PDB file of C-alpha atoms in Angstrom:
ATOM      1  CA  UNK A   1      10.323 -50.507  23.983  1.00  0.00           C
ATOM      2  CA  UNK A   2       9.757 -46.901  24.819  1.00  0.00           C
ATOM      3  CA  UNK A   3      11.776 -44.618  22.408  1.00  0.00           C
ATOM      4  CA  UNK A   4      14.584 -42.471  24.227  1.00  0.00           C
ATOM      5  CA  UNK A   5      13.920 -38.727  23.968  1.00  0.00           C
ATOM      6  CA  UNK A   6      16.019 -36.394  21.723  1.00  0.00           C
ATOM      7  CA  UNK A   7      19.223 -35.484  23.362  1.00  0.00           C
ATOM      8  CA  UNK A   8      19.363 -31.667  24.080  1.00  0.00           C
ATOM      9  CA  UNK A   9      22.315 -31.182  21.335  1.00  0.00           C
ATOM     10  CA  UNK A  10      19.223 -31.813  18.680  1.00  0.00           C
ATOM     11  CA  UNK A  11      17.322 -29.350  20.676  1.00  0.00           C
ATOM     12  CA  UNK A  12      16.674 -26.897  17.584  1.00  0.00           C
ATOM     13  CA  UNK A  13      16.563 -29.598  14.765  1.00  0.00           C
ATOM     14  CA  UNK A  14      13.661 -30.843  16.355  1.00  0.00           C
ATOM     15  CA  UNK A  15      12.254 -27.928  17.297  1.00  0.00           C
ATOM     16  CA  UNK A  16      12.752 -24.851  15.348  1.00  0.00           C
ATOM     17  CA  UNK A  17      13.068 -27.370  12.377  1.00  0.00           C
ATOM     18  CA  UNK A  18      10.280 -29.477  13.148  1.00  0.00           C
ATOM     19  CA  UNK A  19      11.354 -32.533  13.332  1.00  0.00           C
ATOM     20  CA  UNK A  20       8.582 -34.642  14.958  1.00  0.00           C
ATOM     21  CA  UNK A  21      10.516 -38.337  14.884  1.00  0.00           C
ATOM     22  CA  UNK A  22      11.274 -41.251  13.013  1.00  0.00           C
ATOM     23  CA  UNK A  23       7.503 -43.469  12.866  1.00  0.00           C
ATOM     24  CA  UNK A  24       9.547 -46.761  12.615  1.00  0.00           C
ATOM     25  CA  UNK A  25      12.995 -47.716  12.703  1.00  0.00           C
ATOM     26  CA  UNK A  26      12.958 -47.733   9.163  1.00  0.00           C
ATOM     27  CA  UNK A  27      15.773 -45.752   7.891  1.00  0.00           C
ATOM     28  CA  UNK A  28      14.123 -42.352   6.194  1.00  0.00           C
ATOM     29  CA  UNK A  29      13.891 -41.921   2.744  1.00  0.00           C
ATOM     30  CA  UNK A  30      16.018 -38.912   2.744  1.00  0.00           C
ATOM     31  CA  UNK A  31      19.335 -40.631   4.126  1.00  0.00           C
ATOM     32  CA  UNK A  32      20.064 -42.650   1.241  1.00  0.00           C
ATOM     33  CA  UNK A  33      19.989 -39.543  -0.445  1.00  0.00           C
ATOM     34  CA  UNK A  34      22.578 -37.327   1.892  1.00  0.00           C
ATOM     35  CA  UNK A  35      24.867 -40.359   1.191  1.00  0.00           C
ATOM     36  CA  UNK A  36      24.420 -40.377  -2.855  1.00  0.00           C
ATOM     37  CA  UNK A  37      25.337 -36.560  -2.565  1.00  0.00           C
ATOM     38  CA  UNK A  38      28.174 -36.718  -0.255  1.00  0.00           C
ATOM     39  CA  UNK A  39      29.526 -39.485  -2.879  1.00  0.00           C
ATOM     40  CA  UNK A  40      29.063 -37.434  -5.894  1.00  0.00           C
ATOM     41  CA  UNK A  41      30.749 -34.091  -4.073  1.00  0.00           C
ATOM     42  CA  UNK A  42      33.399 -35.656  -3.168  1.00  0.00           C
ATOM     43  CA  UNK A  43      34.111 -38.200  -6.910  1.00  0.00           C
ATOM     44  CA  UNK A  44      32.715 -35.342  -9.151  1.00  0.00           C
ATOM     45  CA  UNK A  45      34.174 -32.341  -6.885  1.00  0.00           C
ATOM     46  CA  UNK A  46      32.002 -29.432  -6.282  1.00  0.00           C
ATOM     47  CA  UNK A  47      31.086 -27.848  -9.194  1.00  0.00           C
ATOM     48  CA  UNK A  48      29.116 -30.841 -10.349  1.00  0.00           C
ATOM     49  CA  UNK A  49      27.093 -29.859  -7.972  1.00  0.00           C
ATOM     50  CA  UNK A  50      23.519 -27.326  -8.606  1.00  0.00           C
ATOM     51  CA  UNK A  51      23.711 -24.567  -6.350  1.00  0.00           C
ATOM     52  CA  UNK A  52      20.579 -25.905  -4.638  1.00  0.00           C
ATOM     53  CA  UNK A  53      22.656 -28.941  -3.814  1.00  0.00           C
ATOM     54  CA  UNK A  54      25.561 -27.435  -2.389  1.00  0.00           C
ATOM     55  CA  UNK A  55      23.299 -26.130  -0.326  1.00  0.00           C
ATOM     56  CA  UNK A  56      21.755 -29.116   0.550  1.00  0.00           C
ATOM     57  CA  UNK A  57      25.221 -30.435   1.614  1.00  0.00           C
ATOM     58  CA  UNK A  58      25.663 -27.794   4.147  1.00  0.00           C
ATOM     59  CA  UNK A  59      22.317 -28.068   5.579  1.00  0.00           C
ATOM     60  CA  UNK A  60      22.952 -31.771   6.204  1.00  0.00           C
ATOM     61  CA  UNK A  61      25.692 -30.797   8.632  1.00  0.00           C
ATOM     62  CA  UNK A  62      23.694 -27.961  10.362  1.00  0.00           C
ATOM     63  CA  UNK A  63      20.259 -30.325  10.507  1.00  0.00           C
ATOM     64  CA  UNK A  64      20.865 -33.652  10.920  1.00  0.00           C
ATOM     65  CA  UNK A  65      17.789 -35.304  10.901  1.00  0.00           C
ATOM     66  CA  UNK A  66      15.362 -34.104   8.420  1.00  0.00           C
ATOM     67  CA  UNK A  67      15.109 -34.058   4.814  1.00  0.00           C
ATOM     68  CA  UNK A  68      17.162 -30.707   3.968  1.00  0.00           C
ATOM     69  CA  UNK A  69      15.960 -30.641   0.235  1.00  0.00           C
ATOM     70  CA  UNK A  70      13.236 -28.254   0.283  1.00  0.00           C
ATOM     71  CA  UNK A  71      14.666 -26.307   2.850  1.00  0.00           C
ATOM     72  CA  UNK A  72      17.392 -26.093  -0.287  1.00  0.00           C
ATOM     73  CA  UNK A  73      15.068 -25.131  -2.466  1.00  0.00           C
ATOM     74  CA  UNK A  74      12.580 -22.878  -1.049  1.00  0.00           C
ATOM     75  CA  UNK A  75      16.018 -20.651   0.339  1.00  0.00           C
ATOM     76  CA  UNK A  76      17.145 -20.243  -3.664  1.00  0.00           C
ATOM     77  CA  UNK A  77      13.624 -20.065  -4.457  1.00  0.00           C
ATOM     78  CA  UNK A  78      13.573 -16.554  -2.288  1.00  0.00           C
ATOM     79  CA  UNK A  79      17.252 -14.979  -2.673  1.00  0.00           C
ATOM     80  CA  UNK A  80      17.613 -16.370  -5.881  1.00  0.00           C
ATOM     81  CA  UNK A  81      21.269 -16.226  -5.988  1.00  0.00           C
ATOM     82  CA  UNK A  82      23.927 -17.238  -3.579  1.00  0.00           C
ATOM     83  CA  UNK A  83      25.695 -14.488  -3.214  1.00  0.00           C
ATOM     84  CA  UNK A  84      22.129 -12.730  -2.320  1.00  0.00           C
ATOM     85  CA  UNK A  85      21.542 -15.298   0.482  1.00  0.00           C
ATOM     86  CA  UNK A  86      25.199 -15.126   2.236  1.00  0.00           C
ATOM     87  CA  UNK A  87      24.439 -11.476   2.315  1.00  0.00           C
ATOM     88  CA  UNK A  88      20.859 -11.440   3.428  1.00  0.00           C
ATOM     89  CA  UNK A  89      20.151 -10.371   7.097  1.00  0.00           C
ATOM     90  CA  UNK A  90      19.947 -12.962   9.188  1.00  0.00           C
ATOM     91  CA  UNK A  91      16.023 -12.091   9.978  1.00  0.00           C
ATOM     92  CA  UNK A  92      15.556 -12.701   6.284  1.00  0.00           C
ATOM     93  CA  UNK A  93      17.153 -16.044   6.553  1.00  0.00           C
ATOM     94  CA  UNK A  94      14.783 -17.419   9.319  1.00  0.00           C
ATOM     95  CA  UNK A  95      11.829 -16.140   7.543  1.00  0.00           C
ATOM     96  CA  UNK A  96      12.382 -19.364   5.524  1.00  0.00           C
ATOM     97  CA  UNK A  97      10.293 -22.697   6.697  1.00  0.00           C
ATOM     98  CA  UNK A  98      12.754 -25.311   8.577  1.00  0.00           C
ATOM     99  CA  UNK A  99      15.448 -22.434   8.944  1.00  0.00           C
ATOM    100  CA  UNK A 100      16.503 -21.445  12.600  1.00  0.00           C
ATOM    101  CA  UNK A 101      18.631 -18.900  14.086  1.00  0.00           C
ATOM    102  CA  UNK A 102      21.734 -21.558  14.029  1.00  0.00           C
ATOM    103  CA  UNK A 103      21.454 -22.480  10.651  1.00  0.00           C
ATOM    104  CA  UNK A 104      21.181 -18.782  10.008  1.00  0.00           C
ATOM    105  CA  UNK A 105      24.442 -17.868  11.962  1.00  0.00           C
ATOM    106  CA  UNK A 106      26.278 -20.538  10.275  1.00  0.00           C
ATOM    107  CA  UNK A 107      24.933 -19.604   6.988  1.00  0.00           C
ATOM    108  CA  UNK A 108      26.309 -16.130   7.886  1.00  0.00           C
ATOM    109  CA  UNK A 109      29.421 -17.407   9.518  1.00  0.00           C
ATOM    110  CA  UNK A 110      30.122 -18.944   6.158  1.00  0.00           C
ATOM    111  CA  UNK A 111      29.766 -15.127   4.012  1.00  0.00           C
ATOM    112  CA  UNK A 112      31.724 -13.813   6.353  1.00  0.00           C
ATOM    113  CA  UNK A 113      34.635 -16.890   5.662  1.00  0.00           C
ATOM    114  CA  UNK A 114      33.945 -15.826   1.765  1.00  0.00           C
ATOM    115  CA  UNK A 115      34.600 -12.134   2.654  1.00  0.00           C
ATOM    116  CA  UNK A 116      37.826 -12.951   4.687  1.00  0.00           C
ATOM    117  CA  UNK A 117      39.636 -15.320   1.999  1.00  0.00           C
ATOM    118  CA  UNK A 118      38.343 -12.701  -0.956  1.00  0.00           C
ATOM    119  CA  UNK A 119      40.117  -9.919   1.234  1.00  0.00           C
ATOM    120  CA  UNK A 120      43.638 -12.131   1.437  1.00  0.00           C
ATOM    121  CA  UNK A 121      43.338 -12.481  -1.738  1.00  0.00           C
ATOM    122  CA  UNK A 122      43.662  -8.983  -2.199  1.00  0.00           C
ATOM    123  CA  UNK A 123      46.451  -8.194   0.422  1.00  0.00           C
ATOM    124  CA  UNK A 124      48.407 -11.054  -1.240  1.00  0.00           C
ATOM    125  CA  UNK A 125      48.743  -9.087  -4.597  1.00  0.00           C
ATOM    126  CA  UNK A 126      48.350  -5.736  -6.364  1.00  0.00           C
ATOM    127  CA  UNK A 127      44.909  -4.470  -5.865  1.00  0.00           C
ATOM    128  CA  UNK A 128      44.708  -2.523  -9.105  1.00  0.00           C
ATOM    129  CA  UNK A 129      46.843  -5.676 -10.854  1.00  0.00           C
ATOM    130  CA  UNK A 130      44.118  -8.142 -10.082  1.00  0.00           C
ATOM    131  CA  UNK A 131      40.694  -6.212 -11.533  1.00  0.00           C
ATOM    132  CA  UNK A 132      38.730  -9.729 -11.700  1.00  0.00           C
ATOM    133  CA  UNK A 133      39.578 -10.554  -8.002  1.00  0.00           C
ATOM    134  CA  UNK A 134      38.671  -6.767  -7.172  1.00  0.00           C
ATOM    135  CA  UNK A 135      35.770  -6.611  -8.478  1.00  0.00           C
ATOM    136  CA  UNK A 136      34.895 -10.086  -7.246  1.00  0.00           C
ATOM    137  CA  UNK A 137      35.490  -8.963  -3.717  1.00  0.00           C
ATOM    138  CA  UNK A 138      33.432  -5.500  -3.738  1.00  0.00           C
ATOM    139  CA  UNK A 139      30.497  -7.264  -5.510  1.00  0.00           C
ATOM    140  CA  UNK A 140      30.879  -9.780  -2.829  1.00  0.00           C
ATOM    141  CA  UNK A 141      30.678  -7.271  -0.114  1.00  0.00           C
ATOM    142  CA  UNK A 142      28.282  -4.642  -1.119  1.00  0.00           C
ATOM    143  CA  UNK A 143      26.414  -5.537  -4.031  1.00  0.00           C
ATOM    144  CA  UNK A 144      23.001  -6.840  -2.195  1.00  0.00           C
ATOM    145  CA  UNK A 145      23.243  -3.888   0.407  1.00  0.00           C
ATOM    146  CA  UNK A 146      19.871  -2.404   0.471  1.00  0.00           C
ATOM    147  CA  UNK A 147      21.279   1.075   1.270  1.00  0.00           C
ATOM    148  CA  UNK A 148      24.050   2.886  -0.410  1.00  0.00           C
ATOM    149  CA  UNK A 149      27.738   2.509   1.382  1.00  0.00           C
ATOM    150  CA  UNK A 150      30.445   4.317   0.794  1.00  0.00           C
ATOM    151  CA  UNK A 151      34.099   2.081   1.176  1.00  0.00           C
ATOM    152  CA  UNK A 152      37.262   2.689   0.620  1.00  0.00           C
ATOM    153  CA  UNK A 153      40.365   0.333  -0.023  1.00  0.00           C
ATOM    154  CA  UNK A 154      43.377   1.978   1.274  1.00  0.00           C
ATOM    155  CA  UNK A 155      46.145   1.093  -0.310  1.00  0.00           C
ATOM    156  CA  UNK A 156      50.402   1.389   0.404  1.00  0.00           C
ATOM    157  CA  UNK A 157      52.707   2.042  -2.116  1.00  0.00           C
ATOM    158  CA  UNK A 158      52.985  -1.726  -3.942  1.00  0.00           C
ATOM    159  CA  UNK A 159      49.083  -0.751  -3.920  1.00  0.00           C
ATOM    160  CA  UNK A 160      48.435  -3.938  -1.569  1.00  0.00           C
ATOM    161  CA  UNK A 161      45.175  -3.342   0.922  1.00  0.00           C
ATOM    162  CA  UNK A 162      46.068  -1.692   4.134  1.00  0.00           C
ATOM    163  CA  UNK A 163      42.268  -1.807   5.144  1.00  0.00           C
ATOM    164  CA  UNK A 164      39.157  -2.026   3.586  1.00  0.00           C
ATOM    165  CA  UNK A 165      36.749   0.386   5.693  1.00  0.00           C
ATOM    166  CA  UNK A 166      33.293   1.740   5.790  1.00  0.00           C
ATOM    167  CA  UNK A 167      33.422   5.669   5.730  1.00  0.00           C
ATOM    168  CA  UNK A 168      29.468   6.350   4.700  1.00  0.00           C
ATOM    169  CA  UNK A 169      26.396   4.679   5.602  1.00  0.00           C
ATOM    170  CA  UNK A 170      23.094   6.163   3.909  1.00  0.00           C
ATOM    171  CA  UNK A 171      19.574   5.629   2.434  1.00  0.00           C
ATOM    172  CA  UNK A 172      18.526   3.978  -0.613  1.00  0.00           C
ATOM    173  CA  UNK A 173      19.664   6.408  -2.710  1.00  0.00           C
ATOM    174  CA  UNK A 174      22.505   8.389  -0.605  1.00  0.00           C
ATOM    175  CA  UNK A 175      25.226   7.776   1.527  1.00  0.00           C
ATOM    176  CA  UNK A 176      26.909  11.002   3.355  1.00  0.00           C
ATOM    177  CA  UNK A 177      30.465  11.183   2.321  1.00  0.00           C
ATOM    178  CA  UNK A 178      32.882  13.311   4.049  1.00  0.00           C
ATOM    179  CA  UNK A 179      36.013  14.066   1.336  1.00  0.00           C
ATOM    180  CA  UNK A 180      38.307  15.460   4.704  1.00  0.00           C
ATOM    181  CA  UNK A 181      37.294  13.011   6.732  1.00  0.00           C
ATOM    182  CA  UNK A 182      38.575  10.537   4.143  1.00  0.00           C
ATOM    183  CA  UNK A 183      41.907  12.593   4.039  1.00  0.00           C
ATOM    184  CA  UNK A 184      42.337  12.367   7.863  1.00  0.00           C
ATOM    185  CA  UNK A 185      41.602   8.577   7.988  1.00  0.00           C
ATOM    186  CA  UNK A 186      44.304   8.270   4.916  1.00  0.00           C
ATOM    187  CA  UNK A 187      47.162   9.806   6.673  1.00  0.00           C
ATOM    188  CA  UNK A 188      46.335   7.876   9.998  1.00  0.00           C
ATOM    189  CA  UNK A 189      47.054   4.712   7.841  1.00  0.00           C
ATOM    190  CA  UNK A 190      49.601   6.168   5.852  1.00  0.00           C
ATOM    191  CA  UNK A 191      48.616   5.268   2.368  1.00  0.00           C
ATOM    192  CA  UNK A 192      49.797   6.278  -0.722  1.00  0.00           C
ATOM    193  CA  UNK A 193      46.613   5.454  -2.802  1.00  0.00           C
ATOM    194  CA  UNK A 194      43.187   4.445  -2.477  1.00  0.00           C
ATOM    195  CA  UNK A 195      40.252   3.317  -4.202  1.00  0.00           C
ATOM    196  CA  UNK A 196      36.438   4.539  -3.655  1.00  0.00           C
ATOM    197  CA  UNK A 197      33.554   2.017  -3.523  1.00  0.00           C
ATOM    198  CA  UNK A 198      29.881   2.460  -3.293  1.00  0.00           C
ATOM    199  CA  UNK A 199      26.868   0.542  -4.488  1.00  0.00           C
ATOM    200  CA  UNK A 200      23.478   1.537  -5.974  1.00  0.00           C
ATOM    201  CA  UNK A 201      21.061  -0.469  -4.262  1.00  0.00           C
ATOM    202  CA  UNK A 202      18.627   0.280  -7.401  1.00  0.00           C
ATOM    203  CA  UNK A 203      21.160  -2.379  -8.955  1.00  0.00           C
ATOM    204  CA  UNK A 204      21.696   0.015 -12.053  1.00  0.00           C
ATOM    205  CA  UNK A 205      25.271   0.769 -11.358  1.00  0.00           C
ATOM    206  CA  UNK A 206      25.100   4.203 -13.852  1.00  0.00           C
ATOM    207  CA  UNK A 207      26.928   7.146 -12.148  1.00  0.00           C
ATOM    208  CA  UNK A 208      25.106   9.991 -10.736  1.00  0.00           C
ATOM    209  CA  UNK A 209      26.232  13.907 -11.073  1.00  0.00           C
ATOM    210  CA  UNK A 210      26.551  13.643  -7.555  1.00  0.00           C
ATOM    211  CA  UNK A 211      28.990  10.282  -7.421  1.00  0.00           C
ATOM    212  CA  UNK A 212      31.019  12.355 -10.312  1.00  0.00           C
ATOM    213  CA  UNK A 213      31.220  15.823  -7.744  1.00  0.00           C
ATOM    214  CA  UNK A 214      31.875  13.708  -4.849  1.00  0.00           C
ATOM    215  CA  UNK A 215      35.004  11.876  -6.829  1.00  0.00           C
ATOM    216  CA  UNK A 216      36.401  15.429  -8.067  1.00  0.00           C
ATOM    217  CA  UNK A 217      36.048  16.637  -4.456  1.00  0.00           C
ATOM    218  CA  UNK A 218      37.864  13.628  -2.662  1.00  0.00           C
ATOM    219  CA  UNK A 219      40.582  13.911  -5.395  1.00  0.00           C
ATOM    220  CA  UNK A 220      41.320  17.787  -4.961  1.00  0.00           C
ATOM    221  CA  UNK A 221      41.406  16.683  -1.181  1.00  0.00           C
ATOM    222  CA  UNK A 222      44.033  14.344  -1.446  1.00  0.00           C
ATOM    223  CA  UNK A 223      45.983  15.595  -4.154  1.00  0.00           C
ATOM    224  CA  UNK A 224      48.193  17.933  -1.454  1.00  0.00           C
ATOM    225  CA  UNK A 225      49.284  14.881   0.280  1.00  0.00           C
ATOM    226  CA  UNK A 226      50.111  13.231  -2.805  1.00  0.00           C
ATOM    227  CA  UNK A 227      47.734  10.348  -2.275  1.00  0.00           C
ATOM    228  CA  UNK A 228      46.011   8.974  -5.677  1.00  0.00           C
ATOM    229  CA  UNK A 229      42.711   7.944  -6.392  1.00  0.00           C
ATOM    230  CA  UNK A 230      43.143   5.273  -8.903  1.00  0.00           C
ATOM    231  CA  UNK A 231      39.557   4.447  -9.073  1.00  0.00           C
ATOM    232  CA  UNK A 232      36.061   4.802  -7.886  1.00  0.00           C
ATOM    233  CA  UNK A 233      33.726   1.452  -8.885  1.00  0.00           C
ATOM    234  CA  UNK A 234      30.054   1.607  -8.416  1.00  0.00           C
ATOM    235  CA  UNK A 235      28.359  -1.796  -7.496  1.00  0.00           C
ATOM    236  CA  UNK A 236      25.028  -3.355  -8.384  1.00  0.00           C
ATOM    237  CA  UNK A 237      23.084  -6.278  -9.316  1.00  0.00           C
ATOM    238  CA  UNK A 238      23.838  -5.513 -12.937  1.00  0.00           C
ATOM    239  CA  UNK A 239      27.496  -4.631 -12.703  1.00  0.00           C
ATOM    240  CA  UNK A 240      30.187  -2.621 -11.914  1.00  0.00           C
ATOM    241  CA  UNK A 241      31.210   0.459 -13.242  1.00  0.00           C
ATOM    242  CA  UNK A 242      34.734   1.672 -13.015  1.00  0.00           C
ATOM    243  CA  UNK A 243      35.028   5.429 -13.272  1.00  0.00           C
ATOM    244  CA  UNK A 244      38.697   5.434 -14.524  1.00  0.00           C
ATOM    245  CA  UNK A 245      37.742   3.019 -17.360  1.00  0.00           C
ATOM    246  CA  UNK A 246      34.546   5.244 -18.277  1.00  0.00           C
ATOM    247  CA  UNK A 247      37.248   8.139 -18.601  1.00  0.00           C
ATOM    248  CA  UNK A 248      35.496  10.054 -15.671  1.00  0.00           C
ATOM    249  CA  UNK A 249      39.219  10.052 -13.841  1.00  0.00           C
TER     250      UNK A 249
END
């Protein structure tokens, strides 16, 4: 009997993925597999799981037929880390054998699901209250940028987050930061406080003489509106540094 094409909803998993067909009717090798996993995510719960498996278990649902294990694999192999791959560019992410553009968007999809619940988190408490779930979220957001960004949470006056916004994209190693410009977006959401965020792409998250000036400046700014800085935190791939617990504010 001759076998019935692919239907065009597999169009990319056997395509972009290379998926080339079963040989036989055989069941493949891999599915008994997918099933052991499913079984021992949901008995054991998730964090019996490697990180290469979890990832397997998502890749099952965004390729369904083809053995998703070294596609795993070969993605930790390059970021690493997790939190490096949900933040990698989705042209990075393709770069990666058996990877398409929709396994990449859902990949990314996903980050930006990680970002969004990290952020309620926030808004549901006292920013400054919560340090581990701060500094959870800004390593989250910024930590694998390749160039420096300047953010700041603004905060209202039970110093929940108003809005978390981008005020300075840069190079490597500087990110232009207007202190007024800061101000004026301050008083347009009426904040009482704020806290300043920037990483280091170096990953050394050290403070500069410059980071130190800028803080002063944006502090003298602010101070006639009675708005506070309570922090600045640098970010990078081997911390975070909190100026107001370094004594620098």
């Amino acid at each position: 009997m001759k076998r019935a094409s692919s239907s065009p909803g597999f169009k990319e998993a056997s395509g972009a993925f290379g998926f080339a067909g079963d040989a036989t009717d055989a069941a493949p090798h891999w599915s008994g597999h997918r099933e052991r996993l499913r079984t021992k995510l949901l008995n054991r719960g998730a964090g019996a799981l490697d990180d290469y498996e979890i990832l397997e278990v998502l890749l099952m649902a965004f390729i369904p037929r083809r053995d998703v294990k070294p596609i795993a694999k070969a993605l930790q192999a390059k970021f690493r880390t997790l939190s490096a791959l949900l933040a990698a560019p989705a042209e990075e992410m393709v770069k990666v054998d058996g990877v398409g553009e929709t396994v990449a968007a859902y990949l990314k999809a996903i980050a930006e699901l990680n970002s969004r619940a990290a952020r309620e988190e926030i808004k549901a408490r006292e920013a400054i209250s919560s340090w581990s779930a701060l500094v959870e979220y800004v390593r989250r957001e910024i930590q694998h940028e390749a160039r420096e960004q300047f953010r700041v949470l603004f905060l209202d006056r039970k110093n929940q987050l108003i809005t978390d916004e981008i005020m300075g994209r840069g190079t490597v190693d500087h990110a232009p930061v207007y202190p007024r410009e800061i101000a004026r977006r301050a008083l347009e959401v009426q904040c009482s406080s704020l806290i300043l965020v920037h990483n280091h792409p170096s990953g050394d998250p050290k403070p500069s003489r410059a980071d130190i000036d800028i803080t002063r400046e944006i502090i003298d700014v602010l101070q006639p509106f009675d708005i506070t800085v309570h922090d600045h935190l640098i970010v990078g791939t081997a911390g975070v540094v909190s100026f107001r617990s370094s004594g620098l504010i």
